Coordinates of C-alpha atoms in Angstrom, one line a residue:
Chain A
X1 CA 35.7 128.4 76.2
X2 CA 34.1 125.8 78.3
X3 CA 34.8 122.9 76.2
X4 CA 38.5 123.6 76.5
X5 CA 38.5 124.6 80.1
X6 CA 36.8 120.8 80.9
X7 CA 39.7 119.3 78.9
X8 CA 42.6 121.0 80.3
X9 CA 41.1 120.1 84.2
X10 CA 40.6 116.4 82.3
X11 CA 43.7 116.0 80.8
X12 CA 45.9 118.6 81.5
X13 CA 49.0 117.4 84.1
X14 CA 50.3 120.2 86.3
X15 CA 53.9 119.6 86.8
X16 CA 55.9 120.2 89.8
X17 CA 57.7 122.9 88.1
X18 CA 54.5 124.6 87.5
X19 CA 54.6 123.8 83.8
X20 CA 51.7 122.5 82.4
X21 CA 51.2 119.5 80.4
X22 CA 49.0 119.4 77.7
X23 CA 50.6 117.1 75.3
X24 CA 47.5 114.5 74.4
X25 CA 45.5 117.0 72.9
X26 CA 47.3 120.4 72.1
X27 CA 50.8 120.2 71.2
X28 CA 52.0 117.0 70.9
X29 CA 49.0 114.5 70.3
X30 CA 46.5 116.8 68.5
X31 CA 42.8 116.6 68.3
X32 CA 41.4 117.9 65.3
X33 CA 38.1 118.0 66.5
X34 CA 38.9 120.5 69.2
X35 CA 41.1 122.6 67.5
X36 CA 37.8 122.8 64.9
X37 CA 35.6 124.1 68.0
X38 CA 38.3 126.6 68.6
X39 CA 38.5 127.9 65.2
X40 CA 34.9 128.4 65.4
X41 CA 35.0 130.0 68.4
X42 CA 37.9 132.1 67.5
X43 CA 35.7 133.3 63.9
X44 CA 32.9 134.5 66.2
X45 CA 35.3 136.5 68.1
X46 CA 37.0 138.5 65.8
X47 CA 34.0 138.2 63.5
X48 CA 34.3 141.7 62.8
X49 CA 38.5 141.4 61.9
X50 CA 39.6 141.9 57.9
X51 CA 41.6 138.9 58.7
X52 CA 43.7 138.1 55.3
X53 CA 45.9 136.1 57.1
X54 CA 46.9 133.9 59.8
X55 CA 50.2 134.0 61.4
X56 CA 52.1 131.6 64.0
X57 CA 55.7 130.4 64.8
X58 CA 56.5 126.5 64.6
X59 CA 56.3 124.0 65.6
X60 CA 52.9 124.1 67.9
X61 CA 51.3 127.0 66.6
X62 CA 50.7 125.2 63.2
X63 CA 48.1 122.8 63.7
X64 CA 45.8 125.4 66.0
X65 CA 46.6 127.8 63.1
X66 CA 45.6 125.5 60.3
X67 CA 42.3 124.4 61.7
X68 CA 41.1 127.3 62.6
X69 CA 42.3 128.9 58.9
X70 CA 39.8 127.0 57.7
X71 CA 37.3 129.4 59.5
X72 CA 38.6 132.5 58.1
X73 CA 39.1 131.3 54.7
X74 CA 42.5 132.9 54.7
X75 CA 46.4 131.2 54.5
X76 CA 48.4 130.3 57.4
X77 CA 52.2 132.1 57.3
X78 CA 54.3 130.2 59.9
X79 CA 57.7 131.8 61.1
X80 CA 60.4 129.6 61.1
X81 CA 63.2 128.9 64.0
X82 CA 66.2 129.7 61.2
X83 CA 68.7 128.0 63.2
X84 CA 72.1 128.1 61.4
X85 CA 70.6 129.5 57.9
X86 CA 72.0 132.2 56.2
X87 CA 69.6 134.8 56.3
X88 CA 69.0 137.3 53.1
X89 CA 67.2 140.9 52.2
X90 CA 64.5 138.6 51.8
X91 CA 63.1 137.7 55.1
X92 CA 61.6 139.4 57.7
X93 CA 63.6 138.4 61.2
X94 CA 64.1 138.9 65.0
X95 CA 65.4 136.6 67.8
X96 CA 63.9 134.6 70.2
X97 CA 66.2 133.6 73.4
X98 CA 65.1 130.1 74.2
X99 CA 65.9 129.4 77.4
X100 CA 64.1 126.0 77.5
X101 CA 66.9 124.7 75.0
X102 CA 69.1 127.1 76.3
X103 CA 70.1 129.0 72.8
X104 CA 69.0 132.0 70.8
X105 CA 67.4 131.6 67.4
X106 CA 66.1 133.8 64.6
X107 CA 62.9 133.6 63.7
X108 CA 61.8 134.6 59.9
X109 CA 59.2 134.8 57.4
X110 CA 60.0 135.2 53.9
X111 CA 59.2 138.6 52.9
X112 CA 57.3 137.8 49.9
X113 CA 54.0 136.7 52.8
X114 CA 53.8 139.7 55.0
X115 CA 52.9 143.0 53.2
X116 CA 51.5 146.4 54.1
X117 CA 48.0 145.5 53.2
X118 CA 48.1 142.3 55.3
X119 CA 45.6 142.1 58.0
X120 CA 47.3 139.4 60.5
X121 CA 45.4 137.5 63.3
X122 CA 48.0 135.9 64.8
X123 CA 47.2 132.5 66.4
X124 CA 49.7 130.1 69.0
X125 CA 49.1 127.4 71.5
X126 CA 50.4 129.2 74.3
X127 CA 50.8 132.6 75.9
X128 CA 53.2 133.0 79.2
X129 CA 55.7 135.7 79.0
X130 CA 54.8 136.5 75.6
X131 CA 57.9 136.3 74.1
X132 CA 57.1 134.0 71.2
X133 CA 53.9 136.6 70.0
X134 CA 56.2 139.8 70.6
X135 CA 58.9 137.8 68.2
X136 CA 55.7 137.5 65.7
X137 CA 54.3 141.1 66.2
X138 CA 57.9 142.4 65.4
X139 CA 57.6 141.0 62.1
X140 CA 54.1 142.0 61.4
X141 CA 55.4 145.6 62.1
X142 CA 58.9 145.1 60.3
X143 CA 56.3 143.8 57.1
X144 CA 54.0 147.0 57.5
X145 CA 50.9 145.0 58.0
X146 CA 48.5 145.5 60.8
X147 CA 48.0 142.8 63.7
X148 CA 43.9 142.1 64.4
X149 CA 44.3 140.4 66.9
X150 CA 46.0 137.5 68.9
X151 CA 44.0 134.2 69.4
X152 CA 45.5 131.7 72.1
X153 CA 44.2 128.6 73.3
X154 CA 45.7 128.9 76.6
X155 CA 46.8 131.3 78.4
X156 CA 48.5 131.2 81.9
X157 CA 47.4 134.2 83.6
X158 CA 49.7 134.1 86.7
X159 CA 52.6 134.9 84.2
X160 CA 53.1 138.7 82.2
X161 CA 52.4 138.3 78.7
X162 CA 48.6 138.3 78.5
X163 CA 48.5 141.1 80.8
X164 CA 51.3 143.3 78.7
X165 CA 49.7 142.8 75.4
X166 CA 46.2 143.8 76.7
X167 CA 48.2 146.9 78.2
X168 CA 49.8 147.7 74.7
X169 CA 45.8 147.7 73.1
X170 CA 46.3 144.7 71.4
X171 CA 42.7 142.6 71.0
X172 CA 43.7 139.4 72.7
X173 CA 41.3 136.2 72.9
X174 CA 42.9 133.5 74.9
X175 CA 40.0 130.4 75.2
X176 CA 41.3 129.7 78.6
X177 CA 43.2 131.4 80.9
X178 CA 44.7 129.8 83.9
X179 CA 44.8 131.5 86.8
X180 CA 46.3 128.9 89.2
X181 CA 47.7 125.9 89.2
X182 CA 48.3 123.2 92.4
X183 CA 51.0 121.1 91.4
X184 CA 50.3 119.1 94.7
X185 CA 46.4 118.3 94.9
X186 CA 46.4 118.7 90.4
X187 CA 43.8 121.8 90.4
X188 CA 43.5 124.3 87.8
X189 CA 41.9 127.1 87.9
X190 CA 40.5 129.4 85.1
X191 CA 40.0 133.3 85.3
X192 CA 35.9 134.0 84.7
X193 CA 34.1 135.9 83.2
X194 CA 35.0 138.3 79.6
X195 CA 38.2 138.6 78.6
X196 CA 39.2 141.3 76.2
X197 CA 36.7 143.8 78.4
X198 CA 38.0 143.2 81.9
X199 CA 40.2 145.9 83.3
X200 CA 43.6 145.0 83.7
X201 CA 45.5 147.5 86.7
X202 CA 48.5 148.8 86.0
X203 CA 51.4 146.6 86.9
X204 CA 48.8 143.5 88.2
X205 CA 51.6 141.4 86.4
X206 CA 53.5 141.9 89.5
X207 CA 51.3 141.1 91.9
X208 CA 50.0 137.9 90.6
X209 CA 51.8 134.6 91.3
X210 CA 54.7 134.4 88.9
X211 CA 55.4 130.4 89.8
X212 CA 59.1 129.7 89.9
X213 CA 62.1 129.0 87.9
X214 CA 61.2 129.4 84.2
X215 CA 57.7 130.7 84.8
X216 CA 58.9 133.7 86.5
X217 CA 61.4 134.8 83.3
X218 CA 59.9 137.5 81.6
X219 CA 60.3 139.7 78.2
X220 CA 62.5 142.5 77.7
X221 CA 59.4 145.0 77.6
X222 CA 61.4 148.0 77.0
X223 CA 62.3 146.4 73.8
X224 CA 58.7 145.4 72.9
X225 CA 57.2 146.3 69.5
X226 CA 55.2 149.4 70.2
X227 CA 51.5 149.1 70.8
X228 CA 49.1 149.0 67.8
X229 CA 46.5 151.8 69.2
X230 CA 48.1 154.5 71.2
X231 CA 51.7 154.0 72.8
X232 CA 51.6 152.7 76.4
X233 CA 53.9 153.4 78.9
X234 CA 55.9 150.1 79.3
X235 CA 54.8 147.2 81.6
X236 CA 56.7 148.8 84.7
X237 CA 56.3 145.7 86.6
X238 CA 58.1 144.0 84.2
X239 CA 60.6 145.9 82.7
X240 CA 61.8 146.4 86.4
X241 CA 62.5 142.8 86.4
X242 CA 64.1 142.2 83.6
X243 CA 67.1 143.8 82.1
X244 CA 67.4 145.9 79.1
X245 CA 69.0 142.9 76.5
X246 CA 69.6 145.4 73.6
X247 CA 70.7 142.4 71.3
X248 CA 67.6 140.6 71.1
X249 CA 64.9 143.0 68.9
X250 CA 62.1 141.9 71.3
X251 CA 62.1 139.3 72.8
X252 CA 64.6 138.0 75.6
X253 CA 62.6 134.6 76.4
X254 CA 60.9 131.8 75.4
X255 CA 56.8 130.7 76.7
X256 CA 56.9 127.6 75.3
X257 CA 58.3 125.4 78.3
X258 CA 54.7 123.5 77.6
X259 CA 55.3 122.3 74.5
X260 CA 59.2 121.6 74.1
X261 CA 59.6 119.8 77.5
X262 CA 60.1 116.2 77.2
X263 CA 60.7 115.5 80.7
Chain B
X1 CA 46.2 114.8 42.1
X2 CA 45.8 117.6 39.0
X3 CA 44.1 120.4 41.5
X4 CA 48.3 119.8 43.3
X5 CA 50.1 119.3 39.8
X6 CA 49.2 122.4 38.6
X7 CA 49.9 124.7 41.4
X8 CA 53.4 123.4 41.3
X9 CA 53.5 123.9 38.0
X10 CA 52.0 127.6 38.6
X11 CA 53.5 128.6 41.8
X12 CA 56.6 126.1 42.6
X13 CA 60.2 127.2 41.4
X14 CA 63.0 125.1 40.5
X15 CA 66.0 125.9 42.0
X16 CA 69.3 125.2 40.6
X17 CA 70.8 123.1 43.1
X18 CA 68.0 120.8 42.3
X19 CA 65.1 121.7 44.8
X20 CA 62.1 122.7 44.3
X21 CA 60.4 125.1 46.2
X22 CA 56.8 125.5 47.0
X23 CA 57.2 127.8 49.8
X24 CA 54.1 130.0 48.8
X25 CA 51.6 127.1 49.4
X26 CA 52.5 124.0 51.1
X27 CA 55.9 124.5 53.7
X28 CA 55.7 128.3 54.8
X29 CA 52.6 130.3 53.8
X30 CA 49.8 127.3 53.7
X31 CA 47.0 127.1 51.1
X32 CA 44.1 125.3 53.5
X33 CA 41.8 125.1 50.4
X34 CA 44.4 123.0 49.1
X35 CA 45.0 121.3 52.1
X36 CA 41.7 120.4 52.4
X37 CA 41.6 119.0 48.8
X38 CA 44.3 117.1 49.2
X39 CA 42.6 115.6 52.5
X40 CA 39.8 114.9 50.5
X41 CA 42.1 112.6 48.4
X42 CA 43.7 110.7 50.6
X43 CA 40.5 110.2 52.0
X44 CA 39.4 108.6 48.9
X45 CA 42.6 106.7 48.5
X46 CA 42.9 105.4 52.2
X47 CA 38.9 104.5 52.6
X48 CA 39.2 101.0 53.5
X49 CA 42.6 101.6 55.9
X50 CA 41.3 101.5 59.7
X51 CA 43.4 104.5 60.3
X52 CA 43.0 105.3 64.1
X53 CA 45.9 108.0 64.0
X54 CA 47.6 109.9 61.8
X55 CA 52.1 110.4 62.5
X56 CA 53.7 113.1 60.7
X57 CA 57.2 115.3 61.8
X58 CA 57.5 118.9 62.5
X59 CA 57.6 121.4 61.2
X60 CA 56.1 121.4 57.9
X61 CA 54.0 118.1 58.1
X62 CA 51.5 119.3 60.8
X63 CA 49.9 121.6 59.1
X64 CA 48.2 119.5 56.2
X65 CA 48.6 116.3 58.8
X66 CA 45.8 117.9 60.8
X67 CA 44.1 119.4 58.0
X68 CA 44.3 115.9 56.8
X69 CA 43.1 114.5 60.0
X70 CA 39.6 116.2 59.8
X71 CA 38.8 113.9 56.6
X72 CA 39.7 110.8 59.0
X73 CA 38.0 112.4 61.7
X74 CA 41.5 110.9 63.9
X75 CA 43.8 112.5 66.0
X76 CA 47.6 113.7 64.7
X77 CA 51.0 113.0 66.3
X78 CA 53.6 114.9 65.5
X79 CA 57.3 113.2 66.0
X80 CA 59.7 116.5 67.7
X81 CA 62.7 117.4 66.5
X82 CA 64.4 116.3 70.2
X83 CA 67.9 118.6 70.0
X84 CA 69.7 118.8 73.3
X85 CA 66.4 117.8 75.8
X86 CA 67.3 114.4 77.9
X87 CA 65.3 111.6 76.6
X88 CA 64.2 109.6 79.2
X89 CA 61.8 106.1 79.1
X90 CA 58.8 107.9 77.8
X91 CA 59.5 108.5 74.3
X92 CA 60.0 105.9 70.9
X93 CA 63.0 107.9 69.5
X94 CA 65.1 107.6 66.2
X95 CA 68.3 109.3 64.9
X96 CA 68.3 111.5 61.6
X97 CA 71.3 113.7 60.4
X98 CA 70.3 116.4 58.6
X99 CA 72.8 117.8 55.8
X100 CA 71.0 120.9 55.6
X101 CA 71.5 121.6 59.1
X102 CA 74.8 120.3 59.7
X103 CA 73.7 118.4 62.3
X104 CA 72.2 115.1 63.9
X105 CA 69.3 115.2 65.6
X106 CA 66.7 113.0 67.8
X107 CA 63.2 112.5 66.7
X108 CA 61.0 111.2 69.5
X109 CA 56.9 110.5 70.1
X110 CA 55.8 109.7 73.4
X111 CA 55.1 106.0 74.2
X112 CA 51.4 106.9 75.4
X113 CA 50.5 108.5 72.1
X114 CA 51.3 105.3 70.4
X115 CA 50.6 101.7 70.9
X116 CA 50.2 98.0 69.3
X117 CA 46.1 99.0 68.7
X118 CA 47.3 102.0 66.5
X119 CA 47.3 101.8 62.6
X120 CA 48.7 104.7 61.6
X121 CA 49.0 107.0 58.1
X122 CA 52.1 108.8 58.1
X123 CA 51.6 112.0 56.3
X124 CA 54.3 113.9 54.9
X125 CA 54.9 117.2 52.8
X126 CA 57.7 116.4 50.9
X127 CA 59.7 112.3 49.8
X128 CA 62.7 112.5 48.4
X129 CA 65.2 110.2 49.7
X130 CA 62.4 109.1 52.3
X131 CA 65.0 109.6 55.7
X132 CA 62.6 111.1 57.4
X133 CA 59.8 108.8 56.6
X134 CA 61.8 105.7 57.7
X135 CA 62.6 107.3 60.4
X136 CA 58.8 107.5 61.3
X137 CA 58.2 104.2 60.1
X138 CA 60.8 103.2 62.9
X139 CA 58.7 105.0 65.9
X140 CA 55.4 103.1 64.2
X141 CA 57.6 100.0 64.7
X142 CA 59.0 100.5 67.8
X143 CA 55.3 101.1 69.3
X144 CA 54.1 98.1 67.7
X145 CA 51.4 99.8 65.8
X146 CA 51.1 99.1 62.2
X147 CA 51.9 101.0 59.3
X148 CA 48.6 101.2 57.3
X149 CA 49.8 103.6 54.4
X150 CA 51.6 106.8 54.3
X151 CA 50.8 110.1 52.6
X152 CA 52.8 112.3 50.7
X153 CA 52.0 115.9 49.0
X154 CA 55.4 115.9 46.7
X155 CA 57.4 113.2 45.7
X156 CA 60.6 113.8 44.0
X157 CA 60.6 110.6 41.6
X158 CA 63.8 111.2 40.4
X159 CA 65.3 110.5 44.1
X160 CA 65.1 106.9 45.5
X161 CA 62.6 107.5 48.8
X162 CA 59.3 106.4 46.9
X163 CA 61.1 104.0 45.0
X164 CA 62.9 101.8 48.2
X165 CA 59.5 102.6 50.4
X166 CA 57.2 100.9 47.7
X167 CA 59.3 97.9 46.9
X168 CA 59.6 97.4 50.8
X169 CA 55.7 97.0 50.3
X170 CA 54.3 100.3 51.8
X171 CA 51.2 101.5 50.8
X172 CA 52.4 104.9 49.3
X173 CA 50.4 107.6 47.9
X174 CA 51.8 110.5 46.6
X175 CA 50.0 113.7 45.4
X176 CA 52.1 114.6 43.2
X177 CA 55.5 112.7 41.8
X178 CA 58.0 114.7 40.3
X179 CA 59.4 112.8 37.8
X180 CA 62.0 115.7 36.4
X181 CA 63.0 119.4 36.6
X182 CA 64.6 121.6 34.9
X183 CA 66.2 124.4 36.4
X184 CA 66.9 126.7 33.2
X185 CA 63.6 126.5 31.8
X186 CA 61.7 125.6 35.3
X187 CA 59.6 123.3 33.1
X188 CA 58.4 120.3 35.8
X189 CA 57.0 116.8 34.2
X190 CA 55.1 115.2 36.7
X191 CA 54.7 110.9 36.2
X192 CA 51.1 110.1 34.6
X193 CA 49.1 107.1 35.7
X194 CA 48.4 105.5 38.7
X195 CA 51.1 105.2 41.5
X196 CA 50.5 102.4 43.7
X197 CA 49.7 99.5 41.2
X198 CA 52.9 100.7 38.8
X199 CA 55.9 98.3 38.2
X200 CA 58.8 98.8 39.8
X201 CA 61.8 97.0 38.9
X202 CA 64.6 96.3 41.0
X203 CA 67.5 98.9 41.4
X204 CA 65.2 101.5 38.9
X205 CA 66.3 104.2 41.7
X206 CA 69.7 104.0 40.7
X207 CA 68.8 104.3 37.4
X208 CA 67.2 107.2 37.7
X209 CA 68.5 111.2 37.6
X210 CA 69.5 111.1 41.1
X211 CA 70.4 115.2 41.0
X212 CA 73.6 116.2 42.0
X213 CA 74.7 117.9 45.5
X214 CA 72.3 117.1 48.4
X215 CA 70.2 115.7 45.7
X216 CA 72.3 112.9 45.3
X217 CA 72.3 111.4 49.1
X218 CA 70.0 108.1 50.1
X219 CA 69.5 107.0 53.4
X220 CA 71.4 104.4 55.0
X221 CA 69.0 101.6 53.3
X222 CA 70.8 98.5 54.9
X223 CA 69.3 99.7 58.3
X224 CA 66.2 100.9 57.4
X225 CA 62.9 99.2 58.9
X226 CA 61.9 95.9 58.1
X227 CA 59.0 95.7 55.6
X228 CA 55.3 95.7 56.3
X229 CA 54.4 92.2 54.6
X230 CA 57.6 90.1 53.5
X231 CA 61.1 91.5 54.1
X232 CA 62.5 92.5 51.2
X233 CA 66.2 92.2 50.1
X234 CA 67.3 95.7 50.5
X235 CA 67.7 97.9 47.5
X236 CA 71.2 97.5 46.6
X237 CA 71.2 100.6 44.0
X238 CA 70.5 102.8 47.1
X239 CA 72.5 100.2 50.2
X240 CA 75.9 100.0 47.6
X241 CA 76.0 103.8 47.2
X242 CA 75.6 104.6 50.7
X243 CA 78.0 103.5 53.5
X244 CA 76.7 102.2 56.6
X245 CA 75.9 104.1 59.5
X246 CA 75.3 101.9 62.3
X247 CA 75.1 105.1 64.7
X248 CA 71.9 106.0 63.3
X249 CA 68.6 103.5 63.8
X250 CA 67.4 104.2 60.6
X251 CA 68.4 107.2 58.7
X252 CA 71.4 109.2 57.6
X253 CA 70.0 112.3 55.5
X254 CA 66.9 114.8 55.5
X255 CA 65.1 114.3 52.6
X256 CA 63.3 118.0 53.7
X257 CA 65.9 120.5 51.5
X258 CA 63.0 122.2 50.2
X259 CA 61.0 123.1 53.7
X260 CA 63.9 124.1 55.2
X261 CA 66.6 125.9 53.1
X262 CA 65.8 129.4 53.1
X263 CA 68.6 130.7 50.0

């Protein structure tokens, strides 16, 4: 999405850790008026979806996921970080290690919003390792319902999620997808071209520039919810990288570095 | 707002500890017809307010913040929840311990996203002992930027936030004022008439069915921010039941029981 693209290379900061700032106009200072083209956007892609409702994880999936609701005419579920609440029968939950504040976390949605007959297009801010939407795709299974898709504003294509997800047959539509960043000289540069048809090789995610530090974490894809289409061999490029963390139901990491890091 | 009245009254349920939830439209799954409403309304109360950006906090004030926005055709901050992340120079922060959590934490904005030009509406789901709205008033303050009004969906008039915020001579609108609950029958009586121009004497908050357990609690109203137009004596129903906290800038409770107590 072009008019996205232009504001990330405007706006966007590239940070010597090769995190990417995009705090005055995505997940910190929000413009509505954006987040309104990319709901538009996002309705002509998946124009075709039953979508009955949107779901994202707080706190910077829910603006995205409440202007582009407007879209689909549909409700916007949000699952929450539960922190030190007592959880009951009456929530849908997994965990999410966050290793930006350095904790683990259930996430959860109440039950009584995620049903068999739910058609979920799940929407978030970001997509790196994917941990975050593997978290949300686990409840969507755990509820019965079906996931229609995944619609991310932007994606960083040098890290494994998008490339898993696509693997496992999920319809993903990410409105920008960074293929490189230069913390030195600022550049950005977007992956061309259509998104949900290009062919993704087997084990690319290993191949491709995995930054440093955080941005070279991945998921625990052996734990990974299974795939909604036919069952996929698991990302071997990343599960070889990552150990098996049996205690976390899918997710051993945390994408969101972007949004939560004040520094 | 009658469209907001009676879907509490259809779909919100009174617990007995006092809170009322409204999980199944406004602080987990998200009505954005309703949203949009309400945007419509505080449109139509806030027409001749210069609002250049609306401030809200996470989690569940974004989404019908930016919903909000669209009517205002402004941009939305959201103030983060800080937890253990180093604060450094960039950031307007404020203190807030949350009861439900257990725990204190930092709210912060980023100094660019908020200057002396700003006049800001502060939109909010819930009011009940308004700690987390002083607390925002605080970052408005410390920017320099001016508070032009602030927003609610769901006051609980029977708890002394909307009370303290109006005799300190903030422009408050609520949606919807709770003026009394009743667990056993789940009957809810909303206050007639309108909100702004009312009366209200001196010390009515401690007058008032303050609720019992978490209920009961009012910020730390000797250091709350200074009023908008004259400084006001502070409200000595809510400052004489309350001990001073001079460890936190502005506020010593949550007022957000109902977004975020999942029992």
């Amino acid at each position: 999405m072009e008019l996205l693209e232009e504001r990330i290379r405007r706006d966007g900061v590239v940070k010597s850790e090769g995190v990417l700032k995009v705090d005055s106009f995505l997940n910190h200072q929000l413009d509505i008026d954006l987040f309104d083209a990319m709901g538009e956007e996002f309705k002509r892609l998946f124009a075709d979806a039953p979508v009955t409702k949107i779901l994202t994880i707080e706190a910077s999936g829910i603006g995205i996921a409440c202007v582009v609701a407007r879209h689909f005419g549909v409700p916007v579920v949000f699952a929450k970080k539960a922190q030190s609440i007592n959880l009951d029968g009456e929530m849908y939950s997994t965990r999410i290690q966050s290793f930006t504040h350095g904790r683990v976390y259930d996430v959860i949605v109440a039950k009584k919003f995620l049903g068999p007959d739910d058609h979920v297009l799940i929407i978030d801010d970001f997509l790196a390792n994917g941990c975050a939407l593997n978290g949300l795709i686990e409840l969507v299974n755990e509820a019965g319902a079906t996931v229609e898709g995944i619609g991310i504003a932007v994606e960083k294509g040098f890290q494994p999620g998008g490339a898993d997800l696509r693997e496992r047959g999920y319809r993903l539509e990410s409105l920008a997808i960074v293929e490189s960043m230069d913390p030195d000289t600022g550049e950005i540069a977007f992956r061309q071209g259509s998104v949900t048809k290009r062919e993704v090789p087997a084990g690319r995610a290993a191949s491709g520039d995995l930054g440093d530090g955080a941005a070279g974490r991945a998921c625990d894809g052996a734990a990974a919810p299974a795939a909604p289409t036919a069952p996929a061999a698991p990302p071997a490029a990343v599960a070889s990288s990552t150990p098996a963390s049996p205690g976390f139901a899918a997710s051993a990491c945390d994408p969101r570095e972007e949004s939560e890091a004040h520094s």
